[in-house]
PDB file of C-alpha atoms and ligand atoms in Angstrom:
ATOM      1  CA  MET A   1      -0.002  -0.217   0.056  1.00  0.00           C
ATOM      2  CA  GLU A   2       2.856   2.499   0.815  1.00  0.00           C
ATOM      3  CA  GLY A   3       4.579   1.720  -2.056  1.00  0.00           C
ATOM      4  CA  GLN A   4       1.461   2.282  -4.310  1.00  0.00           C
ATOM      5  CA  VAL A   5       1.372   5.224  -2.892  1.00  0.00           C
ATOM      6  CA  GLU A   6       4.868   6.459  -3.201  1.00  0.00           C
ATOM      7  CA  SER A   7       4.646   5.888  -7.145  1.00  0.00           C
ATOM      8  CA  LEU A   8       1.878   7.502  -7.364  1.00  0.00           C
ATOM      9  CA  ILE A   9       3.261  10.707  -5.628  1.00  0.00           C
ATOM     10  CA  ASP A  10       5.992  11.053  -7.409  1.00  0.00           C
ATOM     11  CA  ARG A  11       3.506  10.401 -11.128  1.00  0.00           C
ATOM     12  CA  ALA A  12       1.619  13.303  -9.037  1.00  0.00           C
ATOM     13  CA  ALA A  13       4.970  15.347  -9.089  1.00  0.00           C
ATOM     14  CA  SER A  14       6.113  14.272 -12.431  1.00  0.00           C
ATOM     15  CA  ASP A  15       3.083  15.465 -14.027  1.00  0.00           C
ATOM     16  CA  LEU A  16       2.498  18.931 -12.122  1.00  0.00           C
ATOM     17  CA  VAL A  17       6.144  19.574 -13.021  1.00  0.00           C
ATOM     18  CA  HIS A  18       4.996  19.108 -16.914  1.00  0.00           C
ATOM     19  CA  SER A  19       2.027  21.044 -16.026  1.00  0.00           C
ATOM     20  CA  ARG A  20       1.173  23.649 -18.485  1.00  0.00           C
ATOM     21  CA  HIS A  21      -2.256  24.857 -16.567  1.00  0.00           C
ATOM     22  CA  ALA A  22      -2.998  23.275 -13.145  1.00  0.00           C
ATOM     23  CA  ILE A  23      -5.692  24.022 -10.845  1.00  0.00           C
ATOM     24  CA  ALA A  24      -7.169  22.599  -7.581  1.00  0.00           C
ATOM     25  CA  LEU A  25     -10.986  21.733  -6.893  1.00  0.00           C
ATOM     26  CA  THR A  26     -10.965  21.374  -3.069  1.00  0.00           C
ATOM     27  CA  GLY A  27     -13.783  20.131  -0.140  1.00  0.00           C
ATOM     28  CA  ALA A  28     -14.269  19.719   3.112  1.00  0.00           C
ATOM     29  CA  GLY A  29     -11.762  17.389   3.455  1.00  0.00           C
ATOM     30  CA  ILE A  30      -9.278  19.418   3.971  1.00  0.00           C
ATOM     31  CA  SER A  31     -10.561  21.499   6.587  1.00  0.00           C
ATOM     32  CA  THR A  32     -11.010  18.227   8.838  1.00  0.00           C
ATOM     33  CA  GLU A  33      -7.398  18.402  10.097  1.00  0.00           C
ATOM     34  CA  SER A  34      -7.931  22.478  10.944  1.00  0.00           C
ATOM     35  CA  GLY A  35     -10.861  20.828  12.923  1.00  0.00           C
ATOM     36  CA  ILE A  36     -13.852  21.414  10.989  1.00  0.00           C
ATOM     37  CA  PRO A  37     -15.437  18.018  10.326  1.00  0.00           C
ATOM     38  CA  ASP A  38     -16.547  18.008   6.654  1.00  0.00           C
ATOM     39  CA  PHE A  39     -20.068  16.833   5.796  1.00  0.00           C
ATOM     40  CA  ARG A  40     -20.169  13.249   4.679  1.00  0.00           C
ATOM     41  CA  GLY A  41     -17.756  11.473   5.651  1.00  0.00           C
ATOM     42  CA  PRO A  42     -17.419   8.895   8.609  1.00  0.00           C
ATOM     43  CA  ASN A  43     -18.163  12.084  11.119  1.00  0.00           C
ATOM     44  CA  GLY A  44     -19.900  14.689   8.521  1.00  0.00           C
ATOM     45  CA  VAL A  45     -21.947  17.067  10.110  1.00  0.00           C
ATOM     46  CA  TRP A  46     -24.300  15.679   7.498  1.00  0.00           C
ATOM     47  CA  THR A  47     -23.771  11.629   8.995  1.00  0.00           C
ATOM     48  CA  LYS A  48     -24.143  12.285  12.320  1.00  0.00           C
ATOM     49  CA  ASN A  49     -26.962  15.291  11.953  1.00  0.00           C
ATOM     50  CA  PRO A  50     -29.941  14.587   9.021  1.00  0.00           C
ATOM     51  CA  GLU A  51     -32.234  16.892   9.896  1.00  0.00           C
ATOM     52  CA  ALA A  52     -29.160  19.855  10.048  1.00  0.00           C
ATOM     53  CA  GLU A  53     -29.076  18.652   6.218  1.00  0.00           C
ATOM     54  CA  ARG A  54     -33.244  18.536   5.760  1.00  0.00           C
ATOM     55  CA  ARG A  55     -32.534  22.057   7.550  1.00  0.00           C
ATOM     56  CA  ALA A  56     -30.343  22.879   5.493  1.00  0.00           C
ATOM     57  CA  TYR A  57     -32.112  22.237   2.595  1.00  0.00           C
ATOM     58  CA  ARG A  58     -34.783  24.991   3.524  1.00  0.00           C
ATOM     59  CA  SER A  59     -32.821  27.821   3.997  1.00  0.00           C
ATOM     60  CA  TYR A  60     -32.536  29.320   1.054  1.00  0.00           C
ATOM     61  CA  GLU A  61     -36.438  28.331   0.521  1.00  0.00           C
ATOM     62  CA  THR A  62     -36.417  30.364   3.744  1.00  0.00           C
ATOM     63  CA  PHE A  63     -34.726  33.076   2.721  1.00  0.00           C
ATOM     64  CA  LEU A  64     -37.215  34.408  -0.458  1.00  0.00           C
ATOM     65  CA  MET A  65     -39.942  34.039   1.232  1.00  0.00           C
ATOM     66  CA  ASP A  66     -38.775  35.611   4.961  1.00  0.00           C
ATOM     67  CA  PRO A  67     -35.579  37.575   5.223  1.00  0.00           C
ATOM     68  CA  LYS A  68     -35.911  38.167   8.724  1.00  0.00           C
ATOM     69  CA  ALA A  69     -36.943  34.874  10.187  1.00  0.00           C
ATOM     70  CA  TYR A  70     -33.233  33.230   7.458  1.00  0.00           C
ATOM     71  CA  TRP A  71     -31.523  36.459   9.455  1.00  0.00           C
ATOM     72  CA  GLU A  72     -33.076  34.940  12.719  1.00  0.00           C
ATOM     73  CA  GLU A  73     -32.110  31.492  12.490  1.00  0.00           C
ATOM     74  CA  ARG A  74     -28.740  31.754  11.789  1.00  0.00           C
ATOM     75  CA  LEU A  75     -27.860  33.763  14.128  1.00  0.00           C
ATOM     76  CA  SER A  76     -29.138  31.799  16.275  1.00  0.00           C
ATOM     77  CA  ASP A  77     -26.923  29.690  19.072  1.00  0.00           C
ATOM     78  CA  THR A  78     -28.048  26.871  18.271  1.00  0.00           C
ATOM     79  CA  ALA A  79     -28.695  26.906  14.543  1.00  0.00           C
ATOM     80  CA  PRO A  80     -25.471  24.770  12.642  1.00  0.00           C
ATOM     81  CA  PHE A  81     -24.653  27.510  10.656  1.00  0.00           C
ATOM     82  CA  ALA A  82     -24.100  29.397  14.592  1.00  0.00           C
ATOM     83  CA  ILE A  83     -21.589  25.821  15.456  1.00  0.00           C
ATOM     84  CA  ILE A  84     -20.022  25.481  11.857  1.00  0.00           C
ATOM     85  CA  PHE A  85     -18.934  29.035  12.898  1.00  0.00           C
ATOM     86  CA  ARG A  86     -17.734  28.847  15.733  1.00  0.00           C
ATOM     87  CA  GLU A  87     -15.346  26.677  14.180  1.00  0.00           C
ATOM     88  CA  VAL A  88     -14.029  28.265  11.385  1.00  0.00           C
ATOM     89  CA  GLU A  89     -13.648  31.310  13.614  1.00  0.00           C
ATOM     90  CA  LYS A  90     -10.781  29.040  15.590  1.00  0.00           C
ATOM     91  CA  ALA A  91      -9.520  26.669  12.473  1.00  0.00           C
ATOM     92  CA  ARG A  92      -6.060  27.906  11.312  1.00  0.00           C
ATOM     93  CA  PRO A  93      -4.546  26.571   8.157  1.00  0.00           C
ATOM     94  CA  ASN A  94      -3.379  22.435   8.054  1.00  0.00           C
ATOM     95  CA  PRO A  95      -0.047  21.535   5.834  1.00  0.00           C
ATOM     96  CA  GLY A  96      -2.654  19.966   2.862  1.00  0.00           C
ATOM     97  CA  HIS A  97      -3.356  24.516   2.752  1.00  0.00           C
ATOM     98  CA  LEU A  98      -0.449  25.028   2.849  1.00  0.00           C
ATOM     99  CA  ALA A  99       1.037  22.724   0.529  1.00  0.00           C
ATOM    100  CA  LEU A 100      -1.328  24.312  -2.178  1.00  0.00           C
ATOM    101  CA  ALA A 101      -0.519  27.953  -1.255  1.00  0.00           C
ATOM    102  CA  GLU A 102       3.297  26.463  -1.650  1.00  0.00           C
ATOM    103  CA  LEU A 103       2.284  25.683  -5.403  1.00  0.00           C
ATOM    104  CA  GLU A 104       1.133  28.486  -5.677  1.00  0.00           C
ATOM    105  CA  GLU A 105       3.654  30.442  -5.341  1.00  0.00           C
ATOM    106  CA  MET A 106       5.985  28.067  -7.076  1.00  0.00           C
ATOM    107  CA  GLY A 107       4.150  29.404 -10.175  1.00  0.00           C
ATOM    108  CA  ILE A 108       3.690  25.789 -10.800  1.00  0.00           C
ATOM    109  CA  LEU A 109      -1.163  25.976  -9.110  1.00  0.00           C
ATOM    110  CA  LYS A 110      -2.958  28.925 -11.019  1.00  0.00           C
ATOM    111  CA  GLY A 111      -5.460  28.834  -8.499  1.00  0.00           C
ATOM    112  CA  VAL A 112      -7.908  26.452  -6.493  1.00  0.00           C
ATOM    113  CA  ILE A 113     -11.392  26.210  -6.887  1.00  0.00           C
ATOM    114  CA  THR A 114     -12.990  25.062  -2.905  1.00  0.00           C
ATOM    115  CA  GLN A 115     -16.494  24.250  -1.985  1.00  0.00           C
ATOM    116  CA  ASN A 116     -15.347  25.233   1.175  1.00  0.00           C
ATOM    117  CA  VAL A 117     -16.640  28.445   3.257  1.00  0.00           C
ATOM    118  CA  ASP A 118     -14.237  28.897   6.429  1.00  0.00           C
ATOM    119  CA  GLY A 119     -11.844  30.948   4.173  1.00  0.00           C
ATOM    120  CA  LEU A 120      -8.411  28.609   4.947  1.00  0.00           C
ATOM    121  CA  HIS A 121      -6.877  28.383   1.656  1.00  0.00           C
ATOM    122  CA  ARG A 122      -6.984  32.649   2.397  1.00  0.00           C
ATOM    123  CA  ARG A 123      -5.037  32.696   5.415  1.00  0.00           C
ATOM    124  CA  ALA A 124      -2.342  29.779   3.716  1.00  0.00           C
ATOM    125  CA  GLY A 125      -1.150  31.915   1.354  1.00  0.00           C
ATOM    126  CA  SER A 126      -3.701  30.854  -1.623  1.00  0.00           C
ATOM    127  CA  ARG A 127      -4.469  34.292  -3.928  1.00  0.00           C
ATOM    128  CA  ASN A 128      -6.164  32.927  -7.183  1.00  0.00           C
ATOM    129  CA  ILE A 129      -9.098  31.399  -5.181  1.00  0.00           C
ATOM    130  CA  LEU A 130     -13.146  30.993  -6.672  1.00  0.00           C
ATOM    131  CA  GLU A 131     -15.048  30.287  -3.521  1.00  0.00           C
ATOM    132  CA  TYR A 132     -17.428  28.042  -5.611  1.00  0.00           C
ATOM    133  CA  HIS A 133     -20.151  28.488  -2.099  1.00  0.00           C
ATOM    134  CA  GLY A 134     -19.127  31.511  -1.065  1.00  0.00           C
ATOM    135  CA  CYS A 135     -17.585  32.826   1.922  1.00  0.00           C
ATOM    136  CA  SER A 136     -18.762  32.976   5.772  1.00  0.00           C
ATOM    137  CA  PHE A 137     -16.814  35.928   6.574  1.00  0.00           C
ATOM    138  CA  ARG A 138     -18.786  37.755   4.118  1.00  0.00           C
ATOM    139  CA  LEU A 139     -22.260  39.136   3.052  1.00  0.00           C
ATOM    140  CA  ARG A 140     -23.741  39.232  -0.129  1.00  0.00           C
ATOM    141  CA  CYS A 141     -26.733  41.262  -0.926  1.00  0.00           C
ATOM    142  CA  ALA A 142     -29.702  38.949  -3.009  1.00  0.00           C
ATOM    143  CA  ALA A 143     -30.364  42.309  -5.595  1.00  0.00           C
ATOM    144  CA  CYS A 144     -26.777  42.828  -7.290  1.00  0.00           C
ATOM    145  CA  GLY A 145     -24.857  40.625  -5.981  1.00  0.00           C
ATOM    146  CA  THR A 146     -22.508  43.391  -3.958  1.00  0.00           C
ATOM    147  CA  ARG A 147     -20.322  41.775  -0.828  1.00  0.00           C
ATOM    148  CA  PHE A 148     -19.907  42.941   2.112  1.00  0.00           C
ATOM    149  CA  GLU A 149     -17.274  41.824   4.639  1.00  0.00           C
ATOM    150  CA  ARG A 150     -19.163  40.659   7.616  1.00  0.00           C
ATOM    151  CA  GLU A 151     -18.141  42.595   9.876  1.00  0.00           C
ATOM    152  CA  ASP A 152     -19.167  45.512   7.437  1.00  0.00           C
ATOM    153  CA  TYR A 153     -22.359  45.104   9.416  1.00  0.00           C
ATOM    154  CA  ASP A 154     -23.527  45.283  13.406  1.00  0.00           C
ATOM    155  CA  LEU A 155     -26.079  42.056  12.683  1.00  0.00           C
ATOM    156  CA  GLU A 156     -26.383  41.395  16.662  1.00  0.00           C
ATOM    157  CA  GLY A 157     -27.075  45.225  16.773  1.00  0.00           C
ATOM    158  CA  LEU A 158     -29.743  45.058  13.929  1.00  0.00           C
ATOM    159  CA  ARG A 159     -31.124  41.901  15.349  1.00  0.00           C
ATOM    160  CA  GLY A 160     -31.930  43.593  19.144  1.00  0.00           C
ATOM    161  CA  ARG A 161     -33.205  46.310  17.114  1.00  0.00           C
ATOM    162  CA  GLY A 162     -35.323  44.096  14.974  1.00  0.00           C
ATOM    163  CA  GLU A 163     -34.219  45.873  12.063  1.00  0.00           C
ATOM    164  CA  LEU A 164     -33.020  42.525  10.307  1.00  0.00           C
ATOM    165  CA  PRO A 165     -32.383  41.811   7.229  1.00  0.00           C
ATOM    166  CA  PRO A 166     -29.035  44.049   7.003  1.00  0.00           C
ATOM    167  CA  ARG A 167     -29.852  46.201   3.535  1.00  0.00           C
ATOM    168  CA  CYS A 168     -27.154  46.793   1.173  1.00  0.00           C
ATOM    169  CA  ARG A 169     -25.273  50.150   1.382  1.00  0.00           C
ATOM    170  CA  SER A 170     -25.857  50.237  -2.710  1.00  0.00           C
ATOM    171  CA  CYS A 171     -28.818  49.247  -3.738  1.00  0.00           C
ATOM    172  CA  GLY A 172     -30.489  48.673  -0.669  1.00  0.00           C
ATOM    173  CA  GLY A 173     -31.566  45.119  -1.690  1.00  0.00           C
ATOM    174  CA  VAL A 174     -31.423  42.665   1.394  1.00  0.00           C
ATOM    175  CA  VAL A 175     -27.756  40.916   2.050  1.00  0.00           C
ATOM    176  CA  LYS A 176     -27.331  37.455   3.066  1.00  0.00           C
ATOM    177  CA  SER A 177     -24.811  35.608   4.485  1.00  0.00           C
ATOM    178  CA  ASP A 178     -22.297  35.375   1.081  1.00  0.00           C
ATOM    179  CA  THR A 179     -22.834  31.410   1.639  1.00  0.00           C
ATOM    180  CA  VAL A 180     -24.507  29.272  -1.161  1.00  0.00           C
ATOM    181  CA  SER A 181     -27.072  27.662   0.637  1.00  0.00           C
ATOM    182  CA  PHE A 182     -28.690  24.738  -1.375  1.00  0.00           C
ATOM    183  CA  GLY A 183     -31.173  25.331  -4.404  1.00  0.00           C
ATOM    184  CA  GLU A 184     -29.653  28.773  -4.494  1.00  0.00           C
ATOM    185  CA  PRO A 185     -27.942  29.521  -7.867  1.00  0.00           C
ATOM    186  CA  ILE A 186     -24.329  30.162  -7.790  1.00  0.00           C
ATOM    187  CA  PRO A 187     -23.140  33.533  -8.258  1.00  0.00           C
ATOM    188  CA  SER A 188     -22.406  33.952 -11.733  1.00  0.00           C
ATOM    189  CA  ASP A 189     -18.822  35.442 -11.909  1.00  0.00           C
ATOM    190  CA  VAL A 190     -17.343  32.621  -9.520  1.00  0.00           C
ATOM    191  CA  ALA A 191     -20.126  30.726 -12.079  1.00  0.00           C
ATOM    192  CA  ARG A 192     -18.095  32.036 -15.440  1.00  0.00           C
ATOM    193  CA  GLN A 193     -14.232  32.091 -13.929  1.00  0.00           C
ATOM    194  CA  SER A 194     -14.593  28.149 -12.203  1.00  0.00           C
ATOM    195  CA  GLN A 195     -16.028  26.816 -15.627  1.00  0.00           C
ATOM    196  CA  GLU A 196     -12.609  29.209 -17.913  1.00  0.00           C
ATOM    197  CA  GLU A 197     -10.830  27.590 -15.597  1.00  0.00           C
ATOM    198  CA  SER A 198     -11.942  23.505 -16.181  1.00  0.00           C
ATOM    199  CA  LEU A 199     -11.849  23.832 -19.650  1.00  0.00           C
ATOM    200  CA  LYS A 200      -8.563  25.610 -20.103  1.00  0.00           C
ATOM    201  CA  CYS A 201      -6.875  23.393 -16.866  1.00  0.00           C
ATOM    202  CA  ASP A 202      -4.415  20.293 -18.480  1.00  0.00           C
ATOM    203  CA  LEU A 203      -4.299  18.978 -14.850  1.00  0.00           C
ATOM    204  CA  MET A 204      -7.108  19.503 -12.264  1.00  0.00           C
ATOM    205  CA  LEU A 205      -5.975  18.142  -8.090  1.00  0.00           C
ATOM    206  CA  ILE A 206      -8.753  17.575  -6.308  1.00  0.00           C
ATOM    207  CA  CYS A 207      -8.549  17.355  -3.001  1.00  0.00           C
ATOM    208  CA  GLY A 208     -10.940  16.546  -0.260  1.00  0.00           C
ATOM    209  CA  THR A 209     -14.688  16.080  -1.653  1.00  0.00           C
ATOM    210  CA  SER A 210     -16.832  13.203  -2.193  1.00  0.00           C
ATOM    211  CA  ALA A 211     -17.103  15.336  -5.835  1.00  0.00           C
ATOM    212  CA  VAL A 212     -21.057  14.722  -5.060  1.00  0.00           C
ATOM    213  CA  VAL A 213     -22.697  18.144  -4.674  1.00  0.00           C
ATOM    214  CA  TYR A 214     -22.863  19.458  -8.150  1.00  0.00           C
ATOM    215  CA  PRO A 215     -22.730  22.198 -10.288  1.00  0.00           C
ATOM    216  CA  PHE A 216     -19.988  21.429  -8.434  1.00  0.00           C
ATOM    217  CA  ALA A 217     -19.009  18.343  -9.936  1.00  0.00           C
ATOM    218  CA  GLU A 218     -19.623  19.099 -13.126  1.00  0.00           C
ATOM    219  CA  LEU A 219     -16.193  20.897 -12.609  1.00  0.00           C
ATOM    220  CA  PRO A 220     -13.991  17.613 -12.642  1.00  0.00           C
ATOM    221  CA  ARG A 221     -16.796  15.793 -15.850  1.00  0.00           C
ATOM    222  CA  ILE A 222     -15.703  19.086 -17.664  1.00  0.00           C
ATOM    223  CA  VAL A 223     -12.257  17.824 -17.678  1.00  0.00           C
ATOM    224  CA  GLY A 224     -13.319  14.091 -17.963  1.00  0.00           C
ATOM    225  CA  ARG A 225     -15.505  15.384 -21.283  1.00  0.00           C
ATOM    226  CA  ARG A 226     -12.039  16.497 -23.117  1.00  0.00           C
ATOM    227  CA  GLN A 227     -10.136  14.127 -22.023  1.00  0.00           C
ATOM    228  CA  ALA A 228     -10.970  12.146 -25.473  1.00  0.00           C
ATOM    229  CA  GLY A 229      -9.266  14.021 -26.564  1.00  0.00           C
ATOM    230  CA  GLY A 230      -6.409  13.432 -23.639  1.00  0.00           C
ATOM    231  CA  ALA A 231      -6.991  17.306 -23.079  1.00  0.00           C
ATOM    232  CA  ALA A 232      -5.949  17.344 -18.723  1.00  0.00           C
ATOM    233  CA  THR A 233      -5.389  14.710 -16.406  1.00  0.00           C
ATOM    234  CA  VAL A 234      -7.497  14.422 -13.324  1.00  0.00           C
ATOM    235  CA  ILE A 235      -5.629  13.651  -9.877  1.00  0.00           C
ATOM    236  CA  GLU A 236      -7.425  12.903  -7.230  1.00  0.00           C
ATOM    237  CA  VAL A 237      -6.369  12.883  -3.296  1.00  0.00           C
ATOM    238  CA  ASN A 238      -8.965  11.534  -0.949  1.00  0.00           C
ATOM    239  CA  ALA A 239      -9.292   9.463   2.453  1.00  0.00           C
ATOM    240  CA  GLU A 240     -11.904   7.817   0.324  1.00  0.00           C
ATOM    241  CA  PRO A 241     -12.940   6.625  -3.505  1.00  0.00           C
ATOM    242  CA  THR A 242     -15.537   8.853  -4.712  1.00  0.00           C
ATOM    243  CA  PRO A 243     -17.858   8.765  -7.830  1.00  0.00           C
ATOM    244  CA  LEU A 244     -14.866  10.793  -9.905  1.00  0.00           C
ATOM    245  CA  THR A 245     -13.234   7.650  -9.283  1.00  0.00           C
ATOM    246  CA  GLN A 246     -15.955   5.499 -10.380  1.00  0.00           C
ATOM    247  CA  GLU A 247     -16.655   6.932 -13.286  1.00  0.00           C
ATOM    248  CA  GLY A 248     -13.148   7.079 -14.206  1.00  0.00           C
ATOM    249  CA  ILE A 249     -12.688  10.768 -14.232  1.00  0.00           C
ATOM    250  CA  SER A 250     -10.267  10.950 -12.583  1.00  0.00           C
ATOM    251  CA  ASP A 251      -6.669   9.346 -13.980  1.00  0.00           C
ATOM    252  CA  PHE A 252      -5.543   7.917  -9.797  1.00  0.00           C
ATOM    253  CA  ILE A 253      -6.530   8.555  -6.481  1.00  0.00           C
ATOM    254  CA  ILE A 254      -4.354   9.109  -4.050  1.00  0.00           C
ATOM    255  CA  GLN A 255      -6.206   7.488  -0.945  1.00  0.00           C
ATOM    256  CA  GLY A 256      -5.433   9.394   1.945  1.00  0.00           C
ATOM    257  CA  LEU A 257      -5.136  12.466   3.992  1.00  0.00           C
ATOM    258  CA  THR A 258      -4.757  15.612   2.510  1.00  0.00           C
ATOM    259  CA  GLY A 259      -2.472  17.161   5.487  1.00  0.00           C
ATOM    260  CA  GLU A 260       0.241  14.240   5.244  1.00  0.00           C
ATOM    261  CA  ILE A 261      -0.250  12.755   0.858  1.00  0.00           C
ATOM    262  CA  LEU A 262      -0.186  17.017  -0.128  1.00  0.00           C
ATOM    263  CA  PRO A 263       2.923  17.862   1.159  1.00  0.00           C
ATOM    264  CA  ARG A 264       4.540  15.169   0.084  1.00  0.00           C
ATOM    265  CA  ILE A 265       3.456  15.671  -3.034  1.00  0.00           C
ATOM    266  CA  VAL A 266       5.193  19.209  -2.872  1.00  0.00           C
ATOM    267  CA  GLU A 267       8.035  17.897  -1.368  1.00  0.00           C
ATOM    268  CA  GLU A 268       9.090  15.422  -4.901  1.00  0.00           C
ATOM    269  CA  VAL A 269       8.566  18.750  -6.883  1.00  0.00           C
ATOM    270  CA  LYS A 270      10.605  20.359  -5.596  1.00  0.00           C
ATOM    271  CA  ARG A 271      13.144  17.529  -5.949  1.00  0.00           C
ATOM    272  CA  ARG A 272      12.498  17.302  -9.561  1.00  0.00           C
ATOM    273  CA  LEU A 273      13.130  21.275 -10.073  1.00  0.00           C
ATOM    274  CA  THR A 274      16.082  21.352  -8.193  1.00  0.00           C
ATOM    275  CA  GLY A 275      17.893  17.717 -10.049  1.00  0.00           C
TER     276      GLY A 275
HETATM  277  N1  APR B   1      -7.734  14.056   4.126  1.00  0.00           N
HETATM  278  C1  APR B   1      -8.757  13.398   2.706  1.00  0.00           C
HETATM  279  N2  APR B   1     -10.066  12.922   2.994  1.00  0.00           N
HETATM  280  C2  APR B   1     -10.725  13.450   3.607  1.00  0.00           C
HETATM  281  C3  APR B   1      -9.949  14.190   4.623  1.00  0.00           C
HETATM  282  C4  APR B   1      -9.012  14.708   5.123  1.00  0.00           C
HETATM  283  N3  APR B   1      -8.103  15.181   5.964  1.00  0.00           N
HETATM  284  N4  APR B   1     -11.354  13.915   5.335  1.00  0.00           N
HETATM  285  C5  APR B   1     -12.387  13.612   5.137  1.00  0.00           C
HETATM  286  N5  APR B   1     -12.056  13.275   3.391  1.00  0.00           N
HETATM  287  C6  APR B   1     -13.284  13.146   2.611  1.00  0.00           C
HETATM  288  C7  APR B   1     -14.066  12.191   2.839  1.00  0.00           C
HETATM  289  O1  APR B   1     -13.685  10.729   3.367  1.00  0.00           O
HETATM  290  C8  APR B   1     -15.460  12.623   2.101  1.00  0.00           C
HETATM  291  O2  APR B   1     -14.674  11.768   0.627  1.00  0.00           O
HETATM  292  O3  APR B   1     -13.305  14.086   2.108  1.00  0.00           O
HETATM  293  C9  APR B   1     -14.282  13.982   1.086  1.00  0.00           C
HETATM  294  C10 APR B   1     -15.627  15.312   2.255  1.00  0.00           C
HETATM  295  O4  APR B   1     -16.367  15.170   1.445  1.00  0.00           O
HETATM  296  P1  APR B   1     -18.207  15.749   1.749  1.00  0.00           P
HETATM  297  O5  APR B   1     -18.268  15.601   3.294  1.00  0.00           O
HETATM  298  O6  APR B   1     -18.970  15.917   1.120  1.00  0.00           O
HETATM  299  O7  APR B   1     -17.317  17.634   1.246  1.00  0.00           O
HETATM  300  P2  APR B   1     -18.105  18.117   0.059  1.00  0.00           P
HETATM  301  O8  APR B   1     -17.345  17.493  -0.273  1.00  0.00           O
HETATM  302  O9  APR B   1     -17.075  19.331  -0.367  1.00  0.00           O
HETATM  303  O10 APR B   1     -19.155  19.005  -0.074  1.00  0.00           O
HETATM  304  C11 APR B   1     -19.507  19.607  -0.492  1.00  0.00           C
HETATM  305  O11 APR B   1     -21.934  19.936   0.331  1.00  0.00           O
HETATM  306  O12 APR B   1     -23.273  19.726   2.022  1.00  0.00           O
HETATM  307  C12 APR B   1     -23.232  20.735   0.965  1.00  0.00           C
HETATM  308  O13 APR B   1     -22.424  22.849   0.867  1.00  0.00           O
HETATM  309  C13 APR B   1     -21.868  21.929   1.112  1.00  0.00           C
HETATM  310  O14 APR B   1     -19.576  22.573   0.080  1.00  0.00           O
HETATM  311  C14 APR B   1     -19.960  21.964   1.022  1.00  0.00           C
HETATM  312  C15 APR B   1     -20.489  20.185  -0.059  1.00  0.00           C
END
């Protein structure tokens, strides 16, 4: 097993060194070693609390029907969002995040498209980041799309004065969390850029995602369709096989923890570059 992992790490490092436009796609799995639970792994938030997932599926509908109720729920201490938000605030980037930031610094990785809303890629030093499901430290106007930092609004003060929902300072529209809920469209700027990157890349390094949530899960399949012409290499680094593995979308999976595998790939890349 270890010998196979070792040779796959070598193969991934060689593919990265020879790539022209490599991008990384990440999911909650890359943040579990920072103490933030994933959703569908053995200790996932949805795995342990299916009711929380059902509630999450209703969040966007609540927002559309009653933005004030949406905010009352989000700001209540027991809401899953509040619990996850407290975990996120305490979390620090782990060696997996740092490894991707280092590959970008070396000019090998051109960017990261992440489903995570924890902001850890940015705090690790990554710069070209597409936050496909938004960021829990930001708010976004549902009318004009303007984004704000969460601390730009005194949400507890608005709540106390009965003045929820927060209003957009550009257009007066209703402001929601920047995080994208089930059923909510992906913001068009991020959706377009992610599609462009998936069409342009010749290597996609997919880290810590079960690849079951659309439309994000469509991105590797875009590459898979291009692969017919051998256009791109898809590499998974994940604790367990995923539909991408089973469907043959990925060329290979390095099964293990991103916090251990990704730094070893970076070391092998460095060894190859310095000869
Ligand atoms: N290293 C590698 N893989 C890991 C690690 C780790 N340290 N920890 C967990 N994993 C794997 C799990 O085995 C699982 O296959 O990462 C994957 C995480 O999958 P999910 O929990 O489904 O998370 P994700 O794919 O990001 O979910 C997508 O679902 O609920 C929505 O909006 C939410 O963005 C999220 C989306």
